[in-house]
Each structure stands twice: as C-alpha cells, then as structure tokens.
Coordinates of C-alpha atoms in Angstrom, one line a residue:
Chain A
M1 CA 0.1 -0.2 -0.4
T2 CA 2.5 1.9 0.8
D3 CA 4.2 2.5 -2.5
R4 CA 1.6 4.1 -4.4
E5 CA 1.8 6.9 -2.4
L6 CA 6.0 6.8 -2.2
I7 CA 5.4 8.6 -5.1
S8 CA 3.6 11.7 -4.3
P9 CA 6.7 14.5 -4.3
A10 CA 7.3 14.2 -8.1
A11 CA 3.7 15.1 -8.6
G12 CA 5.0 18.9 -8.2
G13 CA 5.5 18.8 -12.0
S14 CA 2.2 19.8 -13.3
P15 CA 2.6 24.1 -13.1
A16 CA 5.5 23.4 -15.8
I17 CA 2.9 21.8 -18.8
I18 CA 0.1 23.8 -17.3
E19 CA 1.7 26.8 -17.9
A20 CA 3.7 25.7 -21.0
D21 CA -0.2 24.5 -22.6
G22 CA -1.2 28.6 -21.8
G23 CA -4.2 27.5 -23.1
S24 CA -3.8 28.7 -26.7
A25 CA -5.2 26.0 -29.2
R26 CA -2.4 24.9 -31.0
A27 CA -2.1 21.5 -32.2
L28 CA 1.5 21.7 -33.0
P29 CA 4.8 23.8 -32.2
P30 CA 5.6 25.1 -35.7
S31 CA 9.1 23.5 -35.4
R32 CA 7.9 20.5 -36.9
P33 CA 6.8 21.2 -40.3
S34 CA 6.7 18.4 -41.8
R35 CA 3.7 17.2 -40.0
R36 CA 1.0 17.9 -42.1
K37 CA -1.7 15.9 -40.4
S38 CA -5.5 17.7 -39.6
L39 CA -6.2 18.5 -36.3
W40 CA -8.8 15.9 -36.2
G41 CA -6.1 12.7 -36.2
I42 CA -4.0 14.2 -33.4
R43 CA -7.6 14.5 -31.9
L44 CA -8.2 10.6 -32.7
E45 CA -4.5 9.5 -31.7
I46 CA -4.8 11.3 -28.2
L47 CA -8.1 9.6 -27.8
L48 CA -6.7 6.6 -29.1
L49 CA -3.9 6.4 -26.5
A50 CA -4.6 8.3 -23.1
G51 CA -8.4 7.4 -24.5
P52 CA -7.7 4.0 -22.2
A53 CA -5.8 5.1 -19.3
V54 CA -8.6 7.8 -18.1
L55 CA -11.2 5.8 -18.6
V56 CA -10.0 3.0 -16.6
F57 CA -8.3 5.3 -14.4
L58 CA -12.1 7.4 -13.6
A59 CA -14.3 3.8 -13.1
F60 CA -12.3 1.9 -10.8
V61 CA -10.5 4.4 -8.9
I62 CA -12.5 8.0 -8.9
L63 CA -16.1 6.5 -9.4
P64 CA -16.1 4.0 -5.8
V65 CA -15.3 7.8 -4.4
V66 CA -17.6 8.7 -5.9
M67 CA -20.2 6.2 -4.8
A68 CA -18.6 6.1 -0.8
G69 CA -20.2 10.4 -0.9
Y70 CA -23.3 8.4 -2.1
Y71 CA -23.7 4.9 -0.3
G72 CA -22.4 6.8 2.6
F73 CA -26.3 8.2 3.0
F74 CA -28.1 5.1 3.3
R75 CA -29.0 1.9 5.7
W76 CA -27.9 0.3 2.6
Q77 CA -26.8 -4.3 3.2
G78 CA -24.7 -3.9 -0.4
Y79 CA -27.4 -5.2 -2.3
G80 CA -30.4 -3.9 -5.0
I81 CA -30.2 0.1 -4.9
P82 CA -30.0 1.7 -1.2
T83 CA -33.3 2.9 -0.8
D84 CA -33.2 3.8 2.6
F85 CA -32.2 7.4 3.0
V86 CA -30.4 8.1 6.2
G87 CA -28.8 12.0 6.1
L88 CA -25.8 12.2 8.2
Q89 CA -27.3 9.6 10.3
N90 CA -24.4 6.9 9.8
Y91 CA -21.6 10.0 10.0
L92 CA -23.5 11.3 13.3
T93 CA -22.9 7.5 14.5
I94 CA -19.0 7.5 13.1
I95 CA -18.6 10.7 15.5
Q96 CA -20.1 10.1 18.5
D97 CA -18.9 5.9 18.2
P98 CA -16.4 5.2 20.7
D99 CA -14.1 2.5 18.7
F100 CA -14.2 5.1 16.0
H101 CA -12.8 7.3 18.2
E102 CA -10.2 4.5 19.8
A103 CA -9.7 3.5 16.2
L104 CA -8.3 7.2 15.2
W105 CA -6.4 8.1 18.1
H106 CA -4.2 5.4 17.9
N107 CA -3.7 6.2 13.8
I108 CA -3.2 9.7 16.1
V109 CA 0.2 7.7 17.8
I110 CA 0.7 6.3 15.6
V111 CA 1.5 8.9 13.0
V112 CA 3.5 10.3 15.2
L113 CA 5.0 7.6 17.2
S114 CA 6.5 6.5 13.6
L115 CA 7.6 9.3 13.1
V116 CA 9.7 10.4 16.3
L117 CA 11.1 6.3 16.5
Q118 CA 11.9 6.3 13.1
A119 CA 13.4 9.9 12.2
P120 CA 16.0 9.4 14.4
I121 CA 17.5 5.5 13.8
A122 CA 17.2 5.8 10.1
I123 CA 18.6 8.7 10.3
G124 CA 21.4 7.6 12.2
L125 CA 21.6 4.8 10.5
A126 CA 21.7 6.4 6.7
L127 CA 25.0 9.0 8.3
L128 CA 26.3 5.8 9.0
L129 CA 26.0 3.4 5.9
N130 CA 27.1 8.0 4.2
R131 CA 30.6 6.9 4.9
R132 CA 33.0 5.3 2.7
M133 CA 33.2 2.0 3.8
K134 CA 33.9 -1.8 2.8
G135 CA 30.1 -3.8 1.5
Q136 CA 28.6 -0.6 1.6
S137 CA 25.9 -1.5 -0.8
V138 CA 25.5 -4.7 0.3
I139 CA 24.3 -3.6 3.9
R140 CA 21.9 -0.9 2.4
V141 CA 20.1 -3.8 -0.1
L142 CA 20.3 -6.0 3.0
I143 CA 18.1 -3.3 5.3
F144 CA 16.1 -2.9 2.9
V145 CA 14.9 -6.6 2.4
P146 CA 12.0 -5.8 4.9
Y147 CA 9.9 -3.4 3.6
V148 CA 10.1 -5.6 0.0
I149 CA 8.5 -8.2 1.4
S150 CA 4.5 -8.7 1.9
E151 CA 3.0 -7.1 5.1
V152 CA 1.1 -11.1 4.8
V153 CA 4.3 -12.5 5.8
V154 CA 5.8 -9.9 8.4
G155 CA 2.8 -10.4 9.4
T156 CA 2.2 -14.5 9.9
G157 CA 6.1 -14.4 11.0
W158 CA 5.9 -11.6 13.9
G159 CA 2.6 -13.0 15.4
L160 CA 3.9 -16.6 15.4
M161 CA 7.7 -15.3 17.0
L162 CA 6.0 -13.0 19.3
Q163 CA 2.8 -15.7 20.8
S164 CA 3.1 -15.4 25.0
R165 CA 5.2 -19.2 24.0
G166 CA 6.7 -17.9 21.2
A167 CA 9.8 -17.8 19.9
V168 CA 10.7 -13.8 20.8
N169 CA 10.3 -14.8 24.5
A170 CA 12.3 -17.9 24.4
F171 CA 15.2 -15.7 23.0
L172 CA 14.8 -13.7 26.1
E173 CA 14.2 -16.1 28.3
N174 CA 17.6 -18.3 26.6
I175 CA 20.1 -15.3 27.2
G176 CA 18.5 -14.5 30.7
L177 CA 15.8 -11.6 30.7
G178 CA 13.3 -13.7 31.7
A179 CA 12.1 -11.0 33.3
F180 CA 10.8 -9.0 30.4
T181 CA 8.2 -12.1 28.6
Q182 CA 5.5 -10.0 27.5
D183 CA 2.2 -11.4 26.1
W184 CA 3.1 -9.4 23.1
I185 CA 0.2 -9.5 21.5
S186 CA -2.8 -9.4 24.0
N187 CA -1.8 -6.9 26.6
P188 CA -4.0 -3.6 25.5
D189 CA -0.6 -2.1 27.4
I190 CA 2.2 -2.8 25.6
A191 CA 0.2 -4.2 21.9
I192 CA 0.7 -0.6 20.1
W193 CA 4.4 -1.0 21.0
T194 CA 4.1 -3.8 19.6
L195 CA 2.6 -2.7 16.6
M196 CA 5.1 0.1 16.6
G197 CA 8.6 -2.0 16.7
I198 CA 7.2 -4.3 13.6
L199 CA 6.3 -1.2 11.2
V200 CA 9.7 0.3 12.6
W201 CA 11.4 -2.6 11.6
K202 CA 8.8 -2.6 8.5
Y203 CA 9.4 0.7 6.9
V204 CA 13.1 2.1 8.5
G205 CA 14.3 0.6 6.0
F206 CA 12.9 2.8 3.5
A207 CA 13.5 5.8 5.4
V208 CA 17.4 4.8 5.9
I209 CA 16.9 4.4 1.3
I210 CA 14.8 8.0 0.4
I211 CA 17.7 10.2 3.3
L212 CA 20.8 8.2 1.6
A213 CA 19.4 9.3 -1.8
G214 CA 19.4 12.9 0.1
L215 CA 22.8 13.2 1.6
Q216 CA 23.5 12.4 -2.3
G217 CA 22.1 15.6 -3.3
I218 CA 24.4 17.2 -0.8
P219 CA 27.5 19.0 -2.7
N220 CA 30.4 17.6 -1.5
E221 CA 32.4 20.7 -1.6
L222 CA 30.7 22.3 1.3
F223 CA 32.3 18.6 3.6
E224 CA 35.5 19.5 2.2
A225 CA 35.2 23.3 2.5
A226 CA 33.8 22.9 6.7
A227 CA 36.9 19.9 7.8
I228 CA 39.0 22.4 5.2
D229 CA 37.7 25.2 8.1
G230 CA 38.6 22.7 11.0
A231 CA 35.2 21.4 11.8
S232 CA 34.8 17.7 13.6
Y233 CA 32.4 14.5 11.6
W234 CA 30.1 15.9 14.3
Q235 CA 30.1 19.5 13.7
I236 CA 29.6 19.1 10.3
Q237 CA 27.0 16.5 10.7
R238 CA 25.3 19.0 12.9
R239 CA 25.3 22.0 11.2
I240 CA 25.5 21.5 7.5
T241 CA 24.3 17.6 6.7
L242 CA 21.3 17.7 9.2
P243 CA 19.9 21.8 7.6
L244 CA 20.6 20.4 4.2
L245 CA 18.4 17.6 4.9
G246 CA 15.1 19.0 6.2
P247 CA 13.2 18.9 2.6
T248 CA 14.2 14.9 2.2
L249 CA 13.2 14.8 5.5
R250 CA 10.0 16.6 5.1
I251 CA 8.7 14.5 2.0
W252 CA 9.5 11.3 4.2
A253 CA 7.6 12.7 7.1
F254 CA 4.4 13.2 4.7
L255 CA 4.8 10.2 3.0
S256 CA 4.8 8.2 6.5
I257 CA 1.9 10.3 7.8
I258 CA -0.2 9.0 4.8
G259 CA 0.6 5.4 5.5
A260 CA -0.1 5.8 9.2
L261 CA -2.9 6.9 8.4
Q262 CA -4.0 4.0 5.7
L263 CA -2.4 1.3 8.7
F264 CA -4.8 -2.0 7.7
D265 CA -2.6 -5.3 6.6
L266 CA -0.4 -5.9 9.7
V267 CA -3.4 -4.9 11.9
Y268 CA -5.6 -6.9 10.6
I269 CA -3.1 -9.8 9.9
I270 CA -1.7 -10.2 13.7
W271 CA -4.8 -9.2 15.2
G272 CA -8.2 -9.3 13.2
Q273 CA -10.9 -7.3 14.1
Y274 CA -11.4 -8.7 16.9
I275 CA -8.5 -8.7 18.7
A276 CA -7.6 -4.8 17.1
S277 CA -10.0 -3.4 19.8
T278 CA -9.6 -5.4 22.4
A279 CA -6.1 -5.1 22.4
G280 CA -5.9 -1.1 21.4
T281 CA -4.4 -1.4 18.0
S282 CA -7.2 -1.2 16.0
T283 CA -7.0 1.5 13.0
M284 CA -9.4 3.4 11.0
A285 CA -9.1 1.0 8.0
T286 CA -9.6 -2.0 10.6
Y287 CA -12.5 -0.7 11.9
M288 CA -14.1 0.1 8.7
V289 CA -13.8 -3.1 7.2
S290 CA -15.1 -4.8 10.5
N291 CA -18.3 -2.6 10.6
G292 CA -19.2 -1.7 7.0
R293 CA -18.6 -4.9 4.6
N294 CA -17.7 -7.6 7.5
A295 CA -20.8 -6.1 9.2
G296 CA -22.7 -6.3 6.1
N297 CA -22.9 -2.4 6.3
F298 CA -21.8 -1.3 3.3
G299 CA -23.5 2.1 3.6
Y300 CA -22.0 3.0 7.0
G301 CA -19.0 1.1 5.9
N302 CA -18.7 3.8 3.4
A303 CA -19.6 6.5 5.9
V304 CA -16.3 5.1 7.0
A305 CA -14.1 5.3 3.9
V306 CA -15.6 8.9 3.6
V307 CA -14.7 10.4 6.6
M308 CA -11.4 8.5 6.2
F309 CA -11.0 10.1 3.0
I310 CA -11.5 13.6 4.9
I311 CA -9.3 13.2 7.4
S312 CA -5.7 12.2 4.7
L313 CA -6.9 15.1 2.5
G314 CA -6.9 17.6 5.6
V315 CA -3.6 16.6 6.6
A316 CA -2.1 16.1 3.0
L317 CA -2.9 19.7 2.1
A318 CA -2.0 21.2 5.6
Y319 CA 1.0 18.8 6.1
Q320 CA 1.6 21.0 2.0
R321 CA 0.8 23.8 2.7
I322 CA 2.7 24.5 6.7
V323 CA 5.6 22.3 6.1
L324 CA 6.4 22.1 3.0
R325 CA 5.5 25.5 1.3
R326 CA 9.2 26.0 2.1
D327 CA 11.0 24.2 0.2
T328 CA 11.5 25.2 -3.4
A329 CA 9.1 25.5 -5.7
G330 CA 8.1 22.9 -8.0
A331 CA 9.0 19.7 -5.4
L332 CA 5.5 19.2 -3.8
T333 CA 3.8 22.9 -4.0
G334 CA 3.5 22.8 -7.0
R335 CA -0.5 21.8 -6.8
S336 CA -1.6 25.2 -5.2
K337 CA 0.2 27.4 -7.3
R338 CA 1.2 30.3 -4.9
Chain B
M1 CA 12.6 19.2 -10.6
T2 CA 16.2 17.8 -10.7
T3 CA 15.8 14.5 -12.5
T4 CA 19.1 12.6 -11.1
T5 CA 19.6 9.5 -12.6
A6 CA 18.8 6.9 -9.7
P7 CA 21.2 4.3 -8.5
R8 CA 24.0 7.1 -8.8
G9 CA 24.8 6.7 -4.5
L10 CA 25.4 2.5 -5.3
R11 CA 29.2 3.2 -6.0
R12 CA 31.9 -0.3 -6.1
S13 CA 32.8 -1.0 -2.8
S14 CA 35.9 -2.7 -3.6
D15 CA 38.1 0.1 -3.9
L16 CA 36.5 2.2 -0.5
P17 CA 39.1 1.6 2.5
W18 CA 38.0 -0.4 5.7
G19 CA 36.7 2.2 7.9
N20 CA 36.6 2.7 12.1
P21 CA 35.1 -0.8 13.3
L22 CA 32.8 0.4 15.2
V23 CA 30.8 1.4 12.2
Y24 CA 30.6 -2.6 10.7
L25 CA 29.6 -3.6 14.4
I26 CA 26.5 -1.2 14.3
A27 CA 26.2 -2.1 10.4
A28 CA 26.3 -6.0 11.9
L29 CA 24.2 -5.0 14.6
V30 CA 21.6 -4.0 12.5
I31 CA 21.7 -6.3 9.5
T32 CA 20.8 -8.9 12.6
A33 CA 18.2 -7.1 13.7
M34 CA 16.2 -6.9 9.9
L35 CA 17.0 -10.2 9.2
G36 CA 17.2 -11.9 12.5
P37 CA 13.2 -12.5 11.8
I38 CA 13.0 -13.3 8.2
V39 CA 15.8 -16.3 9.4
Y40 CA 13.7 -17.5 11.6
I41 CA 11.1 -18.5 9.9
I42 CA 12.8 -19.8 7.1
I43 CA 14.7 -22.1 10.0
G44 CA 12.2 -22.9 11.5
G45 CA 10.8 -24.3 8.3
F46 CA 13.3 -26.9 9.1
R47 CA 12.0 -28.1 12.8
T48 CA 9.6 -30.6 14.0
N49 CA 6.3 -29.0 15.9
S50 CA 7.9 -31.0 19.3
Q51 CA 11.0 -29.0 18.5
I52 CA 9.6 -25.9 18.8
T53 CA 7.4 -26.6 21.6
V54 CA 10.3 -27.7 23.5
D55 CA 12.5 -24.6 22.8
P56 CA 10.6 -21.8 20.2
A57 CA 14.1 -20.6 19.9
G58 CA 15.7 -23.6 19.1
W59 CA 17.9 -24.5 16.1
P60 CA 16.9 -27.8 14.7
D61 CA 18.8 -30.3 15.7
P62 CA 18.2 -33.0 13.3
W63 CA 17.0 -31.0 10.8
N64 CA 14.0 -31.9 9.2
I65 CA 12.8 -30.9 5.3
A66 CA 9.1 -32.5 5.6
N67 CA 7.0 -29.7 5.9
Y68 CA 9.2 -27.9 2.8
L69 CA 8.3 -31.3 1.1
D70 CA 4.5 -31.3 2.1
V71 CA 4.2 -28.0 1.2
L72 CA 5.2 -28.0 -1.8
G73 CA 4.2 -31.3 -3.0
G74 CA 1.5 -30.3 -1.7
G75 CA -1.4 -28.5 -5.1
I76 CA -2.5 -25.9 -3.1
F77 CA 0.6 -23.6 -2.9
W78 CA 1.7 -24.3 -6.5
R79 CA -2.0 -23.0 -7.5
Q80 CA -1.5 -19.5 -4.8
V81 CA 1.8 -19.3 -6.9
L82 CA 0.2 -19.7 -10.1
N83 CA -2.4 -17.0 -9.6
S84 CA -0.2 -14.0 -8.1
T85 CA 1.9 -14.6 -10.7
I86 CA -1.5 -14.3 -12.9
T87 CA -2.2 -10.8 -11.4
A88 CA 1.0 -9.8 -10.6
A89 CA 2.2 -10.6 -14.8
A90 CA -1.0 -8.9 -16.1
T91 CA -1.5 -6.1 -13.5
T92 CA 2.7 -5.3 -14.6
L93 CA 1.6 -4.8 -18.3
G94 CA -2.1 -3.7 -18.3
V95 CA -0.1 -0.6 -16.4
L96 CA 2.8 0.2 -18.5
A97 CA 0.5 -0.2 -21.5
L98 CA -1.6 2.1 -19.9
S99 CA 0.2 4.6 -18.4
L100 CA 3.6 4.3 -21.4
A101 CA 0.1 5.7 -23.9
A102 CA -0.9 8.3 -22.1
S103 CA 2.3 9.5 -20.9
Y104 CA 3.5 9.7 -24.3
V105 CA 0.2 12.4 -24.6
I106 CA 0.7 14.1 -21.1
A107 CA 4.9 14.9 -22.2
R108 CA 4.2 15.1 -25.9
Y109 CA 1.1 16.2 -27.2
R110 CA 1.0 20.5 -26.9
F111 CA -3.3 20.6 -26.2
R112 CA -5.3 22.0 -24.1
G113 CA -5.8 19.3 -21.6
A114 CA -2.2 17.3 -21.1
G115 CA -1.5 19.9 -18.1
A116 CA -5.5 18.8 -16.3
L117 CA -4.4 15.6 -17.2
Y118 CA -1.4 14.9 -15.6
V119 CA -3.4 16.5 -12.7
L120 CA -5.6 13.7 -13.0
F121 CA -3.8 11.0 -13.0
A122 CA -1.3 12.4 -10.0
S123 CA -4.4 13.4 -8.7
G124 CA -4.8 9.7 -7.7
L125 CA -2.1 9.3 -5.3
M126 CA -4.8 11.6 -2.7
F127 CA -7.0 8.4 -3.6
P128 CA -5.4 5.8 -1.7
L129 CA -6.8 1.7 -2.4
T130 CA -7.9 1.2 1.3
V131 CA -10.6 4.2 1.4
A132 CA -12.2 3.4 -1.6
I133 CA -11.7 -0.8 -1.0
T134 CA -16.1 -0.5 0.3
P135 CA -17.5 1.2 -3.1
L136 CA -14.7 -1.0 -5.5
Y137 CA -16.3 -3.9 -3.7
I138 CA -19.1 -3.0 -5.1
V139 CA -18.3 -2.2 -8.3
V140 CA -16.2 -5.9 -9.6
R141 CA -19.8 -6.9 -8.0
N142 CA -21.3 -5.2 -10.4
L143 CA -19.4 -6.4 -13.7
G144 CA -19.7 -10.4 -12.3
L145 CA -15.7 -10.5 -11.2
M146 CA -15.9 -11.6 -8.0
N147 CA -14.0 -14.2 -7.4
S148 CA -12.2 -13.6 -10.8
L149 CA -8.0 -12.4 -11.1
G150 CA -9.5 -10.6 -13.3
G151 CA -11.5 -8.7 -10.4
V152 CA -8.0 -8.1 -8.7
I153 CA -6.5 -6.9 -12.3
V154 CA -8.8 -3.8 -13.9
P155 CA -8.3 -2.2 -9.7
Q156 CA -4.8 -3.1 -9.6
I157 CA -4.2 -1.7 -13.0
A158 CA -6.5 1.6 -12.3
F159 CA -4.1 2.5 -9.0
G160 CA -1.1 1.8 -10.6
L161 CA -1.4 4.5 -13.3
A162 CA -0.9 7.2 -10.9
Q163 CA 2.3 6.4 -9.7
A164 CA 3.7 5.2 -13.3
V165 CA 2.0 7.8 -15.4
I166 CA 4.3 10.0 -12.8
I167 CA 7.4 8.6 -12.8
L168 CA 7.4 8.3 -17.3
V169 CA 6.4 11.5 -17.9
P170 CA 10.0 13.2 -17.2
F171 CA 11.4 10.2 -19.3
L172 CA 9.4 10.3 -21.8
R173 CA 10.0 14.9 -22.1
A174 CA 13.4 14.0 -21.6
I175 CA 13.2 12.8 -25.3
P176 CA 14.8 15.5 -27.6
D177 CA 13.6 16.8 -30.4
E178 CA 15.2 16.3 -32.4
I179 CA 15.0 12.8 -32.7
E180 CA 11.4 13.3 -33.0
E181 CA 12.0 15.7 -36.3
A182 CA 14.2 12.9 -37.0
A183 CA 11.8 9.7 -37.4
S184 CA 9.4 12.2 -38.7
I185 CA 11.8 13.2 -42.0
D186 CA 12.5 9.7 -42.5
G187 CA 8.2 9.8 -42.4
A188 CA 7.6 7.1 -39.3
G189 CA 4.5 8.6 -37.9
R190 CA 3.8 9.7 -34.3
L191 CA 2.3 6.2 -33.4
A192 CA 5.7 5.1 -34.8
F193 CA 8.0 6.6 -33.4
F194 CA 5.9 5.9 -30.1
W195 CA 6.6 2.1 -30.9
R196 CA 10.4 1.9 -32.3
M197 CA 12.4 5.5 -29.8
V198 CA 10.0 6.0 -27.2
V199 CA 9.9 3.0 -25.7
P200 CA 12.9 1.6 -26.4
L201 CA 14.2 4.9 -24.6
S202 CA 12.5 5.6 -21.8
L203 CA 13.0 1.7 -20.6
P204 CA 14.9 2.8 -16.3
G205 CA 11.9 4.3 -16.8
V206 CA 9.6 1.6 -17.6
I207 CA 11.5 -1.0 -15.4
T208 CA 11.8 0.7 -12.7
V209 CA 7.1 1.1 -13.0
G210 CA 7.2 -2.2 -13.5
I211 CA 9.2 -3.9 -10.6
L212 CA 7.2 -1.4 -7.9
V213 CA 4.1 -2.2 -10.1
F214 CA 5.1 -6.3 -9.6
I215 CA 5.7 -6.5 -6.7
N216 CA 2.9 -4.0 -5.0
S217 CA 1.3 -6.8 -6.6
W218 CA 2.5 -9.8 -5.4
N219 CA 2.3 -8.2 -2.0
S220 CA -1.4 -6.8 -1.8
Y221 CA -3.1 -8.1 -0.1
L222 CA -6.9 -5.1 0.8
L223 CA -8.0 -5.3 -2.6
P224 CA -7.8 -9.6 -3.5
L225 CA -9.3 -10.1 0.4
F226 CA -12.3 -8.5 -0.5
I227 CA -12.5 -9.9 -4.0
L228 CA -11.1 -13.6 -3.9
N229 CA -13.5 -15.4 -1.3
N230 CA -13.0 -18.7 -3.3
E231 CA -10.5 -20.4 -2.0
A232 CA -9.2 -21.7 -6.0
S233 CA -8.6 -18.1 -6.9
F234 CA -6.3 -17.2 -4.1
T235 CA -3.0 -15.4 -4.7
L236 CA -0.8 -16.1 -2.2
P237 CA -0.5 -13.4 0.7
L238 CA -4.1 -14.6 1.3
G239 CA -2.9 -18.1 1.2
V240 CA -0.6 -17.4 3.9
Q241 CA -3.5 -16.5 5.8
A242 CA -5.7 -19.2 5.5
F243 CA -3.2 -21.8 5.5
S244 CA -1.4 -19.9 8.8
S245 CA -5.5 -20.4 10.5
Q246 CA -6.1 -24.1 9.1
Y247 CA -2.8 -25.4 10.3
S248 CA -2.6 -23.3 13.8
V249 CA -1.5 -26.3 15.3
D250 CA 1.1 -27.2 13.1
T251 CA 3.7 -24.2 13.2
A252 CA 6.9 -25.8 11.8
K253 CA 4.0 -25.9 8.8
V254 CA 3.4 -22.3 8.6
L255 CA 6.6 -21.2 8.8
A256 CA 7.6 -23.8 5.8
F257 CA 4.7 -22.1 4.0
T258 CA 5.5 -19.1 4.5
S259 CA 9.5 -18.7 4.1
L260 CA 7.7 -20.8 0.2
S261 CA 6.0 -17.7 -0.8
M262 CA 8.4 -15.0 0.7
L263 CA 11.2 -16.9 -1.9
P264 CA 9.0 -15.4 -5.3
A265 CA 9.5 -12.1 -3.8
L266 CA 13.1 -11.9 -2.3
V267 CA 14.6 -13.7 -5.4
F268 CA 12.9 -11.2 -7.9
F269 CA 14.0 -8.0 -5.0
S270 CA 17.7 -9.7 -4.8
V271 CA 17.7 -9.2 -9.1
F272 CA 17.0 -6.2 -9.5
E273 CA 17.9 -4.9 -6.2
R274 CA 19.6 -1.9 -7.5
R275 CA 16.9 -0.9 -9.9
I276 CA 14.2 -0.7 -7.2
V277 CA 16.4 0.7 -4.7
G278 CA 17.8 3.1 -7.1
G279 CA 14.1 3.4 -9.0
L280 CA 12.1 4.3 -5.0
T281 CA 15.1 6.6 -4.4
G282 CA 15.0 8.0 -7.6
A283 CA 11.1 8.7 -8.0
V284 CA 11.1 10.1 -4.6
K285 CA 13.9 12.8 -5.7
G286 CA 11.7 13.3 -8.8

C-alpha cells in the first residue's frame, strides 16, 4: 500500500505543463513542418492513446470515491439499489462511536510514533551508511529487505514469534532476560508498542534509502570546505548535513504520515478485527472493514471511508501548505499555486 | 524538478578503504535485527513441532525437510503461486501499456488539457486503495468479476496508473525533439515513433515502474481479501493467511509455507535490487 504514496513528491511537475500549454489551441509546435496531419487525426491519436487509461482510472479510482460519498447517506446492506436514505445519520454514528474515537486515536499515536521512532534511527543509519566503507551497497540492500516482503508474511511471522509461548519470549529466557517476557500481542498496555516495533522494523529501511538519496544531493564541496575550516565529523553532520536534509526529511515525513493514516494490513493480519479493538491497535481502516463489509453495513462502511478520505486529504493539504511550502518551488508544493 | 539518475550512490565498494570498526559492528547489529526474523521463519520451517514446543527459539536438531516437501508436494501452494504470478504479470503489463500511452500524450502532445490530464492522474495519489475499497468491491461485484483474478487485476491497474504516469512523464519529456523530428523526416508517424523510439528510450523508467507494480501486486492483500473469497482463486498472501489459520497448531508447516511464499519476492528483489532501490530513490527525489 505504501508504494503508491511514495511518489507524491514528484507530483509537482505539473505547473510547468500547465504554463507550457498556456491555453492556446495550437496542436503542433511550428518547429515541426513536416507534420501535416489534420487536427482530427491528432485528436484521434490522443483519444486512442490516453483514452483507455483515463477510462480505467475514472471507473476504478474516481468513481468508487464518488460512490462512497453517495452510499454514505444510506442504510444499505450492499444489495440492490439503496433506498433507505438516512441523511447524515451514518456520520453522526461515526462521530459518536467510542470505537471510532479509539481507532482514530490509535492512528494519531501511530503517526506520531512512526515519525519520532523512525527519524532518529533512519538518520543515524543513513549517516553511518554514507561513510565510505567496504560492503556498503550490500548493507544498504539488506536493510531494505523487510520493506520488500509482503505484509502478510511479516504479520504471520511476527505473529508466531510474538505469541506468549513464541520465539521472542523463548529467546529472552535463553539469554537470561526472562523477566522481560510479555504477552506482546494481547496485552493492551503493550500491543501498540509491539505494533510500532514491527512497523519500524518493516519501514525504516525505506526511510534510510530516501535519506541516503538526499545525502547524495548535498555537494561534496561543502563537507570539504568545512573540513578545511577544521570542523569535526559531528559538527559537520549537525551544522551542514542535517539542515540540508530538511527537504528530504519533510517529504519522507509526509509519506510516513499518509501511510500511517491508511494502516490496515499488518493490524488486520496480526490482531484480526476483534482482538485489534480489545488490544488497542485498531485503526480507522480496520474499523471500516469490520463495521462495514464484515458487518454487512455497506452504507456505514462507505461513510467511514469518506471520513477517512477527508481526514487524510485534510492532513495532506495542511502539511503541504504549512510544512512543505518552505521547500523550493516545484518540489511538492506546485499543485497549490501561490 | 531535478531528475537525478537513480542508482548513483551505489558505487563499487572494492576500492573503498576500511573504516572505523565500530561502524561495522553497528552495521552488523542492524542487519541481524533486520534479517533475524526472516531467517527465523526460514529456519523454523526445518524444525518439527515438538522441537518448536520445547524451545521456540532453538536451532533445528535434526534438520527436517518434511514440512517443505509437504508444502511443495501439495497442489495448494503451486496454484497460489500461479494465481499470484498471473495477477502480478497482467497488472504489470496493463499498467505499463496504459500509462506509457497516456504519459506519451501528456509529455509530447501540446494541446489544451495536457496539464489537466497530468493533474488528473497525479490526483490518484490522494485516493488510496484503502479508502476506495468498499465501493470498489461493489463496482467489481456489479461487473460480475467476484472470485476472478480479473477483479483484482483491473482495479490494480487503475490504482497503479498515478505512480506510473508520474515516473514516466519526465522520461518521455526528456527525449530530445530532434529525434522526433528526424524520425518524422524519415517518414515515421507519431505512432511509429512511439514504438520504435519512445519505448526503447524510456526503458529505465519502464523497468522501474514494472518492478514497483509487480512487487506491489505480488504483496497486495486488501483488494484480494475483498474480491477473492473462493479458495481456488486465492493469491499467495491470502493463501498464507488461510494456511496459517487452518494449520494453526502445525507451526512448523506454517513457517515452511510462509518462507516458501516469500521466496519468489526475495529472488525477484535480489535480481533487481539496484533497480528497486535506485528507482525508489529516483522516484521520491523526482
């Protein structure tokens, strides 16, 4: 799921085109004299090439979201045409449901902890791996492996290891730390931290890779100049590297926040829909699935989807306006043309 | 947007100096933490249930390949591998075909609406699958595609387009106009130019998109969970989950099944690791 969000920073490429095409109707640049096709021929080409993609995109990406907005106003079991119009009743129920409040709160905790836990680890690892050393490309690849493995494998594996009689507790006992054994999954005081541990394990490699890419964007001359001026390694990292990593870190944080708001797979696989709410790891998405489709209340499920969409969109827009506006124009803020 | 070519930082390490030993120690610890659970799953499959019950964190003694042979000998695993392969391959082909054509229009045709078209696809990033899943399920059901791989493939293609278009458009725009002029002087139409020049020249971008889409599809869980309810149509992630609840007492076999199911992704990753790591960083940096 996260991969889709990875790319959003690049989305800022748009303003250039909007300006370039400037509203004039010329279909071809004058610099191509040999092209003497009719306007209709070109329109046909455009239709032929872009049509299928637009059609599929509208039908399966945009239409469902619009439909969710419509179905959200009905009490509807998912069969036939919805007739039982209930107005804003579904939304009122969502706003008043303590289970939803809990799920939303868990999402907020996960968003914050993902940033707080992953950023220092990822920055530290990236600085470490950015040093010239033997085997660095192998290390980079190995750190990235958990990110490539499917959520189901990660969830199944960790789920087995974290059982009260699982490998993690046994390992702790074997090395003499038996006092630290826990009921990692079902103890509500710990479960959310267990989840965070797994999330960090799976996604920190991605943060490291992004930050390494950002580090490579910093000109070497800056480090050399600082070294000539007598700056120590740590001074260079603090005064030069970290400030210049700002844009990279802000983009990574954006991706992490959006991903955390949509979190579903790992929670659903390890905790399932029932244990998730008693163990305190339910998220908006697991709430949506268990109270929507699994309960047969499709109208309600769609309303939850709309609420999730609005929250995610609101967070994304606010983040772009407040945090990312400081970064250079055209990086990510392009869409909100200022 | 600075389009830095992706796999820049991965320099050959043979000519690098040995550095501080502490750095290697930390790196070794981190790698142990990252790979430990994966190694545990693989090794655990070589143990028996009684071994696991006695010491869940122990080493296989003796090594026992019955679990792996069982899984490999049964039809379930292979059918799921087949389903996953068909789904991932079809999704990848579909995304590449549709997004290349659309990106070509956006990048190289100057007409009113090219910008709007780009914004339309880019906006797809704001519509994650998680949010759309409930109504999407209804769309797929109304199309009669429940329990068929097509019902997973087509929506996955749609949701892969945003990322693909965003990666591909800069590649296509970077092709110099002179090449297109030369082609048209030689009498090639735009469509011929598309096949003969554009596709080969944008190959790095195409490969990056292809790998990302393939791995995404291979790992995808939520959409198949909604669409595929019939065991014959399960893909590997659903299969792993079903297997682990069906054989919940047979931990060793579950571990064997799980490690076999991640093997294809791991092999795929080790073959294309530079492209994947480079592609992600390149895509993120824009």
